[in-house]
Coordinates of C-alpha atoms and ligand atoms in Angstrom, one line a residue:
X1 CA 34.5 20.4 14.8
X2 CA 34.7 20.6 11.0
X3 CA 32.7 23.1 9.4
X4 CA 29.7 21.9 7.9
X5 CA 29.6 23.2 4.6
X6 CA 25.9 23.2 2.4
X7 CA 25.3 22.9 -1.3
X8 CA 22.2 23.2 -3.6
X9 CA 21.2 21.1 -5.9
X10 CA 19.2 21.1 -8.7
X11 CA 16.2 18.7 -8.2
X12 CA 15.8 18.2 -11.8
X13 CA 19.1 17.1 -13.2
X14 CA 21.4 16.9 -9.9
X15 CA 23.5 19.7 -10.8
X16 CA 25.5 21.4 -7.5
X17 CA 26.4 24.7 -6.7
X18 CA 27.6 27.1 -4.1
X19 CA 25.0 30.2 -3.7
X20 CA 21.2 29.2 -4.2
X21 CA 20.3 30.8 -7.9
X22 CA 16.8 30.5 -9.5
X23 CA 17.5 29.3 -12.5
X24 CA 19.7 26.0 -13.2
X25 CA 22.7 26.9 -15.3
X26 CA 22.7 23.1 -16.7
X27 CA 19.2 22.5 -17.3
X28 CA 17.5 25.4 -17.5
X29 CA 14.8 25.1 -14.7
X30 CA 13.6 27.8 -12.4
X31 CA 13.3 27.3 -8.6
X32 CA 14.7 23.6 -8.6
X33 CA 17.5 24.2 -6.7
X34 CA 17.5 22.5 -2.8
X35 CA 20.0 22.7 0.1
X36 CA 21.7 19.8 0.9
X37 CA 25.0 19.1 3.6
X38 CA 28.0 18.2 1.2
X39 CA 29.6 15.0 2.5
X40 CA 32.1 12.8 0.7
X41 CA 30.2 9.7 -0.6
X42 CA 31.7 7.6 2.4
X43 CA 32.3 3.5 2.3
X44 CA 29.3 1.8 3.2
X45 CA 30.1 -1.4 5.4
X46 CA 28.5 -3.5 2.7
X47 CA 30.1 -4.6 -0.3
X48 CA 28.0 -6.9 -2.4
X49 CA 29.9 -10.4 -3.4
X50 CA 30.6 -9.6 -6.9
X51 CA 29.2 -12.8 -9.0
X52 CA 30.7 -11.8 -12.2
X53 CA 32.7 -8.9 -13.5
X54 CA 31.9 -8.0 -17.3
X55 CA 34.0 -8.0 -20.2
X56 CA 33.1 -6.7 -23.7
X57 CA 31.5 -9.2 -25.8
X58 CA 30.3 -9.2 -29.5
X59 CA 26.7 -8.5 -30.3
X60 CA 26.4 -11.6 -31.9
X61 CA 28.4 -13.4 -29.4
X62 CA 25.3 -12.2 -26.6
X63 CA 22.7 -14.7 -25.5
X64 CA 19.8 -14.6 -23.1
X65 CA 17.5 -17.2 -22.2
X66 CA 13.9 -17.1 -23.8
X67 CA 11.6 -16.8 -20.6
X68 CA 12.9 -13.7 -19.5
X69 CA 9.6 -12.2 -18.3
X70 CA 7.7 -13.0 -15.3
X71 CA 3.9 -13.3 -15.7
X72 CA 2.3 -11.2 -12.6
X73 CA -0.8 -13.0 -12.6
X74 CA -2.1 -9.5 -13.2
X75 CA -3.5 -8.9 -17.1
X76 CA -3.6 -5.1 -16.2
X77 CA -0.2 -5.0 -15.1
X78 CA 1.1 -7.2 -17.6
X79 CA -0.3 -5.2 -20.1
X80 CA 1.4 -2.1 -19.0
X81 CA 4.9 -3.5 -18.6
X82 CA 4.5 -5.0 -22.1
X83 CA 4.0 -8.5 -21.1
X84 CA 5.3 -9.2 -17.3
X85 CA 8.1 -8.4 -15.3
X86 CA 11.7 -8.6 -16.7
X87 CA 14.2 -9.9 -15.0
X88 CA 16.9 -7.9 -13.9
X89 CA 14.5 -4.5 -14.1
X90 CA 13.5 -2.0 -12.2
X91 CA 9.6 -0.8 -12.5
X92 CA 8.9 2.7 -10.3
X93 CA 5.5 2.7 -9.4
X94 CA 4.5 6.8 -8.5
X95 CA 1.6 8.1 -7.4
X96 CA -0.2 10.2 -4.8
X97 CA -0.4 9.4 -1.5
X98 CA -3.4 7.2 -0.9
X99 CA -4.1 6.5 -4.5
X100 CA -3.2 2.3 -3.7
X101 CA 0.3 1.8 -4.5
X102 CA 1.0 -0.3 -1.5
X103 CA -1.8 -2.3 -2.1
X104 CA -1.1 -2.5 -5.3
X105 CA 2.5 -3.9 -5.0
X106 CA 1.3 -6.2 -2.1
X107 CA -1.5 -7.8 -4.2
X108 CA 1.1 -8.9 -6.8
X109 CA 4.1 -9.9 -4.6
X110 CA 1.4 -11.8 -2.9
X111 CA -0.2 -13.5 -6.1
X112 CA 3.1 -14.5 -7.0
X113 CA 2.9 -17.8 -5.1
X114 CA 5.5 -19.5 -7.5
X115 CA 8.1 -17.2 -6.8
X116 CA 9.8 -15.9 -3.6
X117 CA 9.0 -12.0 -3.0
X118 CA 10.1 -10.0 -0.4
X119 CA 8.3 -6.8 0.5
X120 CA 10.1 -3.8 2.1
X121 CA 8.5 -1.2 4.1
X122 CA 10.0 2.0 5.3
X123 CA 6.4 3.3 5.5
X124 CA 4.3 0.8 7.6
X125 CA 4.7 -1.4 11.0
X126 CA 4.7 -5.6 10.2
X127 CA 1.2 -5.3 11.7
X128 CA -0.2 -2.4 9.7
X129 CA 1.1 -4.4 6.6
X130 CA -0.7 -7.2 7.9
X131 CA -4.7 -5.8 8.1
X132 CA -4.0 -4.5 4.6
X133 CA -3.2 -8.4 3.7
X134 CA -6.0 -9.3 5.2
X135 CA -8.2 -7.3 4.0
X136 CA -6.6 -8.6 0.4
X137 CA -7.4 -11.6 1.2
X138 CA -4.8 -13.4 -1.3
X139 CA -3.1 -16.3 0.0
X140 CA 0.5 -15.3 1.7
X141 CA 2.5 -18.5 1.1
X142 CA 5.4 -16.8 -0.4
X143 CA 5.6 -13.8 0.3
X144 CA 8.1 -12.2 3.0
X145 CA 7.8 -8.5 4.8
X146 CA 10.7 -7.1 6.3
X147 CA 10.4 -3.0 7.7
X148 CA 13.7 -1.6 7.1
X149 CA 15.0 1.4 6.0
X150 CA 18.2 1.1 5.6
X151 CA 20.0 0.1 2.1
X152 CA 23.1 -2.0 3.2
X153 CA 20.6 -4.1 5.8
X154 CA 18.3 -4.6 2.6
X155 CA 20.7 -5.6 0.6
X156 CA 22.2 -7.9 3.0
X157 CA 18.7 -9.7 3.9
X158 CA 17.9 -9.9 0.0
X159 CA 21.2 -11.7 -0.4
X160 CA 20.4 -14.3 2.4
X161 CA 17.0 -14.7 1.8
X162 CA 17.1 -14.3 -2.2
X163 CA 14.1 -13.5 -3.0
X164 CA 12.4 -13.9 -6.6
X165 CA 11.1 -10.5 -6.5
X166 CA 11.8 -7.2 -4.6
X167 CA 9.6 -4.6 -4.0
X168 CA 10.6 -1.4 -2.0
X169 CA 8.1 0.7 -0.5
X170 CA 9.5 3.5 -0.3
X171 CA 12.2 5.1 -2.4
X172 CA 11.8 8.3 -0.6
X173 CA 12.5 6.3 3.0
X174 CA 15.2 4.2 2.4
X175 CA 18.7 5.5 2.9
X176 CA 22.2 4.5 3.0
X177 CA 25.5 4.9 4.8
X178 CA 27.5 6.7 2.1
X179 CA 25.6 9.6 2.6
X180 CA 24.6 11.5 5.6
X181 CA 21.9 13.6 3.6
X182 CA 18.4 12.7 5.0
X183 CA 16.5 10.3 3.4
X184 CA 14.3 11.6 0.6
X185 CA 17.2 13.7 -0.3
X186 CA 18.3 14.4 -3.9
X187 CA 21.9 12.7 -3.1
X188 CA 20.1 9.9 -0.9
X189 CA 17.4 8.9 -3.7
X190 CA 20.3 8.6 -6.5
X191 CA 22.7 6.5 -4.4
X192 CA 20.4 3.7 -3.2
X193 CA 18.7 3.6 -6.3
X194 CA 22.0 3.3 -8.0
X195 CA 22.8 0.0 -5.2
X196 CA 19.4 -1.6 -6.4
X197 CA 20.1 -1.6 -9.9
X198 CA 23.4 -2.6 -8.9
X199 CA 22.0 -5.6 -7.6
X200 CA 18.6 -5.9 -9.7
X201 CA 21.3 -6.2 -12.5
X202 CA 23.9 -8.6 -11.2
X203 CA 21.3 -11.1 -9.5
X204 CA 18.7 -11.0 -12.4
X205 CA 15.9 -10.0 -10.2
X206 CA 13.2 -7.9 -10.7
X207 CA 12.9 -4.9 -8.1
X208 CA 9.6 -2.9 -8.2
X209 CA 10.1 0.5 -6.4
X210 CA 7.4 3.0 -5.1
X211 CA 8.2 6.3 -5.3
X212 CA 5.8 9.6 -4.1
X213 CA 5.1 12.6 -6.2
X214 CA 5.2 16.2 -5.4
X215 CA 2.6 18.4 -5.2
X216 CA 3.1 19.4 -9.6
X217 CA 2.6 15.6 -9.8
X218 CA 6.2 14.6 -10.7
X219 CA 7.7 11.7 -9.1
X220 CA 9.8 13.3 -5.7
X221 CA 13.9 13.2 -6.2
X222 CA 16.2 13.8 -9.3
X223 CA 15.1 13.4 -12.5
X224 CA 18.4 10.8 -12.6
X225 CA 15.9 8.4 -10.9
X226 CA 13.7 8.1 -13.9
X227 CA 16.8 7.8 -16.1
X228 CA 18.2 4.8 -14.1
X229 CA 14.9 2.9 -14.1
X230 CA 14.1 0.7 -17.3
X231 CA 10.4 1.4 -16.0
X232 CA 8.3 4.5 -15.2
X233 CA 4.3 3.6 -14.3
X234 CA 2.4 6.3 -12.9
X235 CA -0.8 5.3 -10.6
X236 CA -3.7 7.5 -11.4
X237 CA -6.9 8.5 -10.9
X238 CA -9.3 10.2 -8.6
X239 CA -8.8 9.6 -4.7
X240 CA -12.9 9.7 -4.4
X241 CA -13.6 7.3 -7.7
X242 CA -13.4 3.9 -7.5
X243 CA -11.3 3.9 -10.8
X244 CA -7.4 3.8 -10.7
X245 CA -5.6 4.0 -14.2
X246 CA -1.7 2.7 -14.3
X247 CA 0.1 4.6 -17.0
X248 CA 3.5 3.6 -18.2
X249 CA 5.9 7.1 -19.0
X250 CA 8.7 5.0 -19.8
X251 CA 9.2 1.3 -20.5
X252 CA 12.6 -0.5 -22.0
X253 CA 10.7 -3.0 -23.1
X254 CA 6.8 -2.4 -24.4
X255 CA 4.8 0.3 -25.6
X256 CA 4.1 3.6 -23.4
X257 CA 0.7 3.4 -25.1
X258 CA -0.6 0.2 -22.6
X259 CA -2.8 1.7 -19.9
X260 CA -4.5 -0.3 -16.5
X261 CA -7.6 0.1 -15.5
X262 CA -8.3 -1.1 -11.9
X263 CA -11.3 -0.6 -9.1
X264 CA -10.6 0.2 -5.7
X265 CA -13.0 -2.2 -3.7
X266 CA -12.5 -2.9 0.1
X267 CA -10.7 -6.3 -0.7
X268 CA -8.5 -4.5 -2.7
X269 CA -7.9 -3.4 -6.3
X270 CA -10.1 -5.5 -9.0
X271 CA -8.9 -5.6 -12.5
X272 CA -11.2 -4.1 -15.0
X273 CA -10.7 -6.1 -18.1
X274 CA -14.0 -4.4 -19.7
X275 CA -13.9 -0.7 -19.2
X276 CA -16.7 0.3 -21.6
X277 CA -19.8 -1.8 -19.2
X278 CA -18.2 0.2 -16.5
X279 CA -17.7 3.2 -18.4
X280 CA -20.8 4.0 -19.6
X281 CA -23.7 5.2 -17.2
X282 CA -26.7 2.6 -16.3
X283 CA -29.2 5.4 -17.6
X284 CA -32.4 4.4 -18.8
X285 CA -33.2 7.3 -20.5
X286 CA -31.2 9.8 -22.7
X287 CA -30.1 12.5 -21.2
X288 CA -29.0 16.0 -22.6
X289 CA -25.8 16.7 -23.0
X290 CA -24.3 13.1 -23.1
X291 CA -22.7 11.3 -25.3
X292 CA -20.7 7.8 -26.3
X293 CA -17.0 8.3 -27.7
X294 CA -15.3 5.3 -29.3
X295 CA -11.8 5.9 -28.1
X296 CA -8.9 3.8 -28.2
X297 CA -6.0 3.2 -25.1
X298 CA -3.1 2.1 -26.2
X299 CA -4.5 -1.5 -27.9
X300 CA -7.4 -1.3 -26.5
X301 CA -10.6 0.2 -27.2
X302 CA -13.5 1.5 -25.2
X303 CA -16.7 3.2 -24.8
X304 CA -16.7 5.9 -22.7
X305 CA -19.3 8.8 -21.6
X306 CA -18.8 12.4 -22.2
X307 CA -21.5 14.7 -20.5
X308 CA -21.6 18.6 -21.3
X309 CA -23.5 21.6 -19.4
X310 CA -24.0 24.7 -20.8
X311 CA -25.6 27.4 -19.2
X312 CA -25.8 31.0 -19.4
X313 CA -22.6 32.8 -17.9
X314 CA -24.2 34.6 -14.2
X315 CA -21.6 36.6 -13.9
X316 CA -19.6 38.4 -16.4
X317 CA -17.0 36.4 -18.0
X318 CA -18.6 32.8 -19.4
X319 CA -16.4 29.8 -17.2
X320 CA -14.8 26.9 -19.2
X321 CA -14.4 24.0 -17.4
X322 CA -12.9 20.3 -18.2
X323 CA -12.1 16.9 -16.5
X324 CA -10.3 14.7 -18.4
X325 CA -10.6 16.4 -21.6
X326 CA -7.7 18.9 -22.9
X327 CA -9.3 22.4 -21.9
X328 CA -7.1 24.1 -24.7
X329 CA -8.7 21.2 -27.4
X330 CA -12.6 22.2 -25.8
X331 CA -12.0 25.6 -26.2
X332 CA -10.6 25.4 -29.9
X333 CA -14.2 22.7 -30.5
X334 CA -15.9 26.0 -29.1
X335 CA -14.9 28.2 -31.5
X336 CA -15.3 25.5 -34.4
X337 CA -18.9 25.8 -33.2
X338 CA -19.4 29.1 -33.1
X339 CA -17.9 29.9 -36.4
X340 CA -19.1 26.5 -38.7
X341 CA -22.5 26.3 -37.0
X342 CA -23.1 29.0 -35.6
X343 CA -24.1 28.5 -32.5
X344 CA -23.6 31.2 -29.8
X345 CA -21.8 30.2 -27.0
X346 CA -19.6 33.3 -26.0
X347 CA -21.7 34.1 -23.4
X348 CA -22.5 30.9 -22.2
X349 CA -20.4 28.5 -19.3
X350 CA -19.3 25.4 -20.7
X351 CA -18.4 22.4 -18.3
X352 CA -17.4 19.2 -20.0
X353 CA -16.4 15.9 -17.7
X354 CA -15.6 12.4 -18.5
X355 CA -16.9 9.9 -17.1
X356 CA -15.5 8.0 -14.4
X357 CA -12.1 10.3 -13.6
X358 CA -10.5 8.9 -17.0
X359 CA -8.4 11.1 -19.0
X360 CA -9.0 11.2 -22.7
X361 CA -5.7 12.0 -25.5
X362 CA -7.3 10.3 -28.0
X363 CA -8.3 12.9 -30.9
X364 CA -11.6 11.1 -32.2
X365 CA -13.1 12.1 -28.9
X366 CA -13.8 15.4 -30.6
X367 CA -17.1 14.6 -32.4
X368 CA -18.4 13.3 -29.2
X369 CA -17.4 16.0 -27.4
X370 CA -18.9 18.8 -29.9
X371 CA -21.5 16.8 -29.7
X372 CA -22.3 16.4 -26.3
X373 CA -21.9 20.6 -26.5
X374 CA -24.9 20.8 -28.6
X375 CA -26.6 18.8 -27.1
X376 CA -26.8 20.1 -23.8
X377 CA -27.2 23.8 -25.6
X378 CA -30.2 23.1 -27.6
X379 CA -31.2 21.1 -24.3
X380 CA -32.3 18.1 -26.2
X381 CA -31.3 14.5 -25.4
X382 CA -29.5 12.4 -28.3
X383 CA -30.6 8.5 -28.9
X384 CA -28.9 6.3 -26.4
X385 CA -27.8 4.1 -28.9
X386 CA -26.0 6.0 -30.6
X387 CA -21.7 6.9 -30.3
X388 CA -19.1 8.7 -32.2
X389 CA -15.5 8.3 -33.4
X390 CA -14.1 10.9 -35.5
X391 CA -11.5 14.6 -35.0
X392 CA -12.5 17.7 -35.8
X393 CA -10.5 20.2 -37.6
X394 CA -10.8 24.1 -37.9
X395 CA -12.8 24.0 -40.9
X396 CA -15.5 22.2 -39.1
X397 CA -14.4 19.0 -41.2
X398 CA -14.4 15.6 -39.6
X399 CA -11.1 13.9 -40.3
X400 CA -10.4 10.2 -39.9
X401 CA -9.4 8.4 -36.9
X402 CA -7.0 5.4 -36.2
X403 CA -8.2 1.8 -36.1
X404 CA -11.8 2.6 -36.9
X405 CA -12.9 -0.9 -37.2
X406 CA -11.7 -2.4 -33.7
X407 CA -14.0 1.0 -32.9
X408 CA -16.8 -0.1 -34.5
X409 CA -16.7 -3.9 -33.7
X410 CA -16.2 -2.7 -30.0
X411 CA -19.4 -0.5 -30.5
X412 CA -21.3 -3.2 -32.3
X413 CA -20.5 -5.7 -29.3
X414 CA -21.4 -3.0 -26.9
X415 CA -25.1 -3.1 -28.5
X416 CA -24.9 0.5 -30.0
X417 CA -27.2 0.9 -33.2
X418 CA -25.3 3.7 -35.3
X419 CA -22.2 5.2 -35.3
X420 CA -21.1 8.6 -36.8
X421 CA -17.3 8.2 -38.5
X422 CA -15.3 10.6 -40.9
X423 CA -16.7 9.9 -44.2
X424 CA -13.0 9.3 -45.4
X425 CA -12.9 6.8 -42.6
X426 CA -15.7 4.6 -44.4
X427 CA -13.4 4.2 -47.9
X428 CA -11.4 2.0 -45.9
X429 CA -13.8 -0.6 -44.7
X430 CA -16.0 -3.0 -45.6
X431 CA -19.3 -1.7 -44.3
X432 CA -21.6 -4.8 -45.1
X433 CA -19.7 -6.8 -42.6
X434 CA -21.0 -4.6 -39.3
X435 CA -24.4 -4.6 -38.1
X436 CA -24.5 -1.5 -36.7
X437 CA -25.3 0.9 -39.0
X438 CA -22.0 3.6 -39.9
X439 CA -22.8 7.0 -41.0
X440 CA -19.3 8.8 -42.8
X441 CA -19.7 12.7 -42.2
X442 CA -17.6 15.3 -43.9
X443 CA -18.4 18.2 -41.1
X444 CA -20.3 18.5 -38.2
X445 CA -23.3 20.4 -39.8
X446 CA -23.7 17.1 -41.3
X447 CA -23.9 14.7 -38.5
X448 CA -25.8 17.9 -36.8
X449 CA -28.6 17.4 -39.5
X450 CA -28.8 13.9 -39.2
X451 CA -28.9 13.8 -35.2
X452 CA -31.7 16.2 -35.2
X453 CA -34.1 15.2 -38.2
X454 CA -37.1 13.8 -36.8
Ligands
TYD501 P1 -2.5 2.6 -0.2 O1 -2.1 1.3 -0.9 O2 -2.0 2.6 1.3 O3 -2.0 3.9 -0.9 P2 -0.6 4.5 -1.2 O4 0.4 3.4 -0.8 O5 -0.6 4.8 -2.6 O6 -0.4 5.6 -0.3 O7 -4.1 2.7 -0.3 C1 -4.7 3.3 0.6 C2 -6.2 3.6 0.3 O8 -6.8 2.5 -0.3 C3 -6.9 3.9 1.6 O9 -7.6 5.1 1.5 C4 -7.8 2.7 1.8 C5 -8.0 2.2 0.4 N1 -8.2 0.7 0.4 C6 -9.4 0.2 0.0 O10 -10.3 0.9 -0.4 N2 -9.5 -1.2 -0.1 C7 -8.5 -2.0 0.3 O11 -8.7 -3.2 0.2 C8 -7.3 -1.4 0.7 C9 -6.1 -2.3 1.1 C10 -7.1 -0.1 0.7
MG502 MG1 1.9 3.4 0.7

């Protein structure tokens, strides 16, 4: 029997060696490196009919037709892939287990009634699939299932049946003959996901993959996998909220900027097409410690709630803690606080979540934030009506924001009275044509004084 001989591999950029090390000589990452069986990459009994075989061809020469993008039926996932699916791509769809990607990915290859999609499970039985479908509830005219895991057998029934769209679920459990690793394996995930953009490519269909993440929340297998994609999405959000968020991390072709925003009912995910309504708590009354930021996602903007609770430290060392808000960014608003307005919060815990498991990058969530801060300290409740859209610097100073007026109009529609901006901010638009009234601030002593004058 021959001997079977092991390598390791780096997870991170597929780099192979002997004798297991702890750092990657190629990449530089620590504790990436993973045994795997070294095989020769063996002849699969499938070889795809070749339609074409490419020659080089002047830039100018190149054309493509003008409806290259399929509309999903689906304005949150259109909006993240930049407009609909493109022919000939590969979208990965990560996320963690349980978080909807199935459902997801059978709610649009079901929608799709126009178009042929097949739907690939490695994960779940045909009847399995089938009470998720009907709990859905879309109409399945089009739509074929096929539980396989293995790649030349996928390939062959997508060439027979050929399907409009493909969707794999799961990257991680398909696996093909050419390699005898496991599947899930570093050398397993690159091969078959080099077959299906083999054929994603040559047939001009659009393949939409699901891949799992590990437990840092990177997708599972070589980074190579996110380098042959043209599309990265990640599905996010809290497994006990309602609210799922898809994220694009890489796109070909559109903006990484896009987010979705969809709710998790029991027919299946809903698109949310107005996030502030949903975003913003029923309350009656005002409330200490919360606040309105005017933030912006990618094109789009939104109100969203920021609620603070500060407390005296119990024991010893005062606790910071944040969801959905850069802890690092809090902590620096902290000390802007302490130093510019003197407020003593050394000893004091600070908690700061936002609402609805959403994650904030947008700087002009600052002045709600400090906001939101002082108010919870001082224990008095700010107007409900009012919001806030500005960054603070170190100095205290409150710097101008991006797209303040699709901020403002988005506040005004919202039925908010007033809204504190950077005073700069205000140079640059015309004030007389809002309702609601816009304050400009040059620091946060400012808008402080004006919050709390009676
Ligand atoms: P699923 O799509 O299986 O997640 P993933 O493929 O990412 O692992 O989603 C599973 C969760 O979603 C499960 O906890 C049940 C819930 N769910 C609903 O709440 N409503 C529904 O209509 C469906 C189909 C699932
Ligand atoms: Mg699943």
């Amino acid at each position: 029997m021959a001997k079977i001989k092991t390598v390791y591999v780096c997870s991170n950029c597929g780099n192979k060696v002997a004798k297991w090390v702890g750092q990657c000589s190629a990449c530089g990452e620590w504790n990436t490196f993973e045994e795997e069986i070294e095989q020769k990459v063996k002849n699969s009994s499938y070889t795809p009919a070749r339609k074409f075989i490419s020659k080089p061809k002047l830039i100018k020469d190149i054309t493509y037709e003008k409806e290259q993008r399929i509309d999903t039926l689906n304005n949150e996932f259109n909006r993240v892939l930049g407009g609909g699916l493109v022919r000939g791509s590969i979208v990965l769809i990560g996320g963690e287990p349980g978080i909807g990607k199935s459902t997801l990915a059978l709610q649009i290859a079901a929608r799709l009634q126009k178009y042929k999609t097949l739907y690939i499970s490695g994960e779940e039985s045909l009847q399995q699939i089938k009470l998720r479908a009907e709990r859905i509830s879309e109409e399945y005219n089009n739509c074929f299932i096929l539980c396989e895991t293995q790649m030349e057998n996928i390939l062959r029934h997508s060439e027979e049946l050929d399907p409009d769209i493909i969707v794999i679920d799961s990257i991680q459990t398909v696996h093909t003959e050419r390699s005898d690793s496991s599947p899930g394996s570093i050398s397993q995930i690159r091969e078959c996901t080099t077959e299906i953009m083999k054929y994603a490519k040559e047939n001009g269909k659009p393949v939409l993959l699901i891949g799992h993440i590990n437990k840092e929340g990177n997708l599972a297998g070589p980074k190579v996998l996110e380098h042959i994609v043209d599309t990265v999405l990640q599905f996010e959000g809290d497994r006990n909220h309602i609210y799922r968020i898809l994220r694009a991390s890489k796109n070909r072709f559109g903006s990484t900027n896009e987010i979705g925003i969809f709710e998790m009912q029991s027919i299946g995910l809903r698109e949310v097409t107005n996030p502030s309504e949903l975003l913003l708590s029923q309350n009656e009354e005002a409330i200490s410690g919360v606040t309105v930021s005017a933030t912006i996602e990618g094109a789009r903007p939104f109100l969203i709630e920021i609620q603070a609770l500060v407390s005296t430290a119990a024991y010893g060392n005062p606790q910071r803690s944040s969801t959905g808000f850069d802890i690092r960014r809090l902590n620096m608003l902290l000390a802007v606080l302490e130093k510019r307005a003197g407020f003593r919060l050394a000893q004091k815990d600070v908690f700061l979540n936002v609402a609805g498991g959403i994650k904030i990058d947008d700087p002009a969530g600052d002045l709600a934030v400090i906001c939101s801060v002082l108010s919870s300290d001082i224990d008095i409740a700010l107007p409900k009506d009012t919001c806030f859209a500005g960054e603070v610097g170190l100095s205290g100073e409150i710097r101008p924001v991006t797209r303040i007026e699709q901020r403002i109009s988005e506040a005004e529609k919202l039925g908010f009275k007033r809204i504190f901006i950077s005073r700069y901010n205000t140079k640059s638009i015309d004030i007389a044509k809002f309702k609601i009234k816009i304050i400009g601030a040059g620091k946060v002593e400012e808008v402080f004084r004006n919050l709390l004058k009676k």
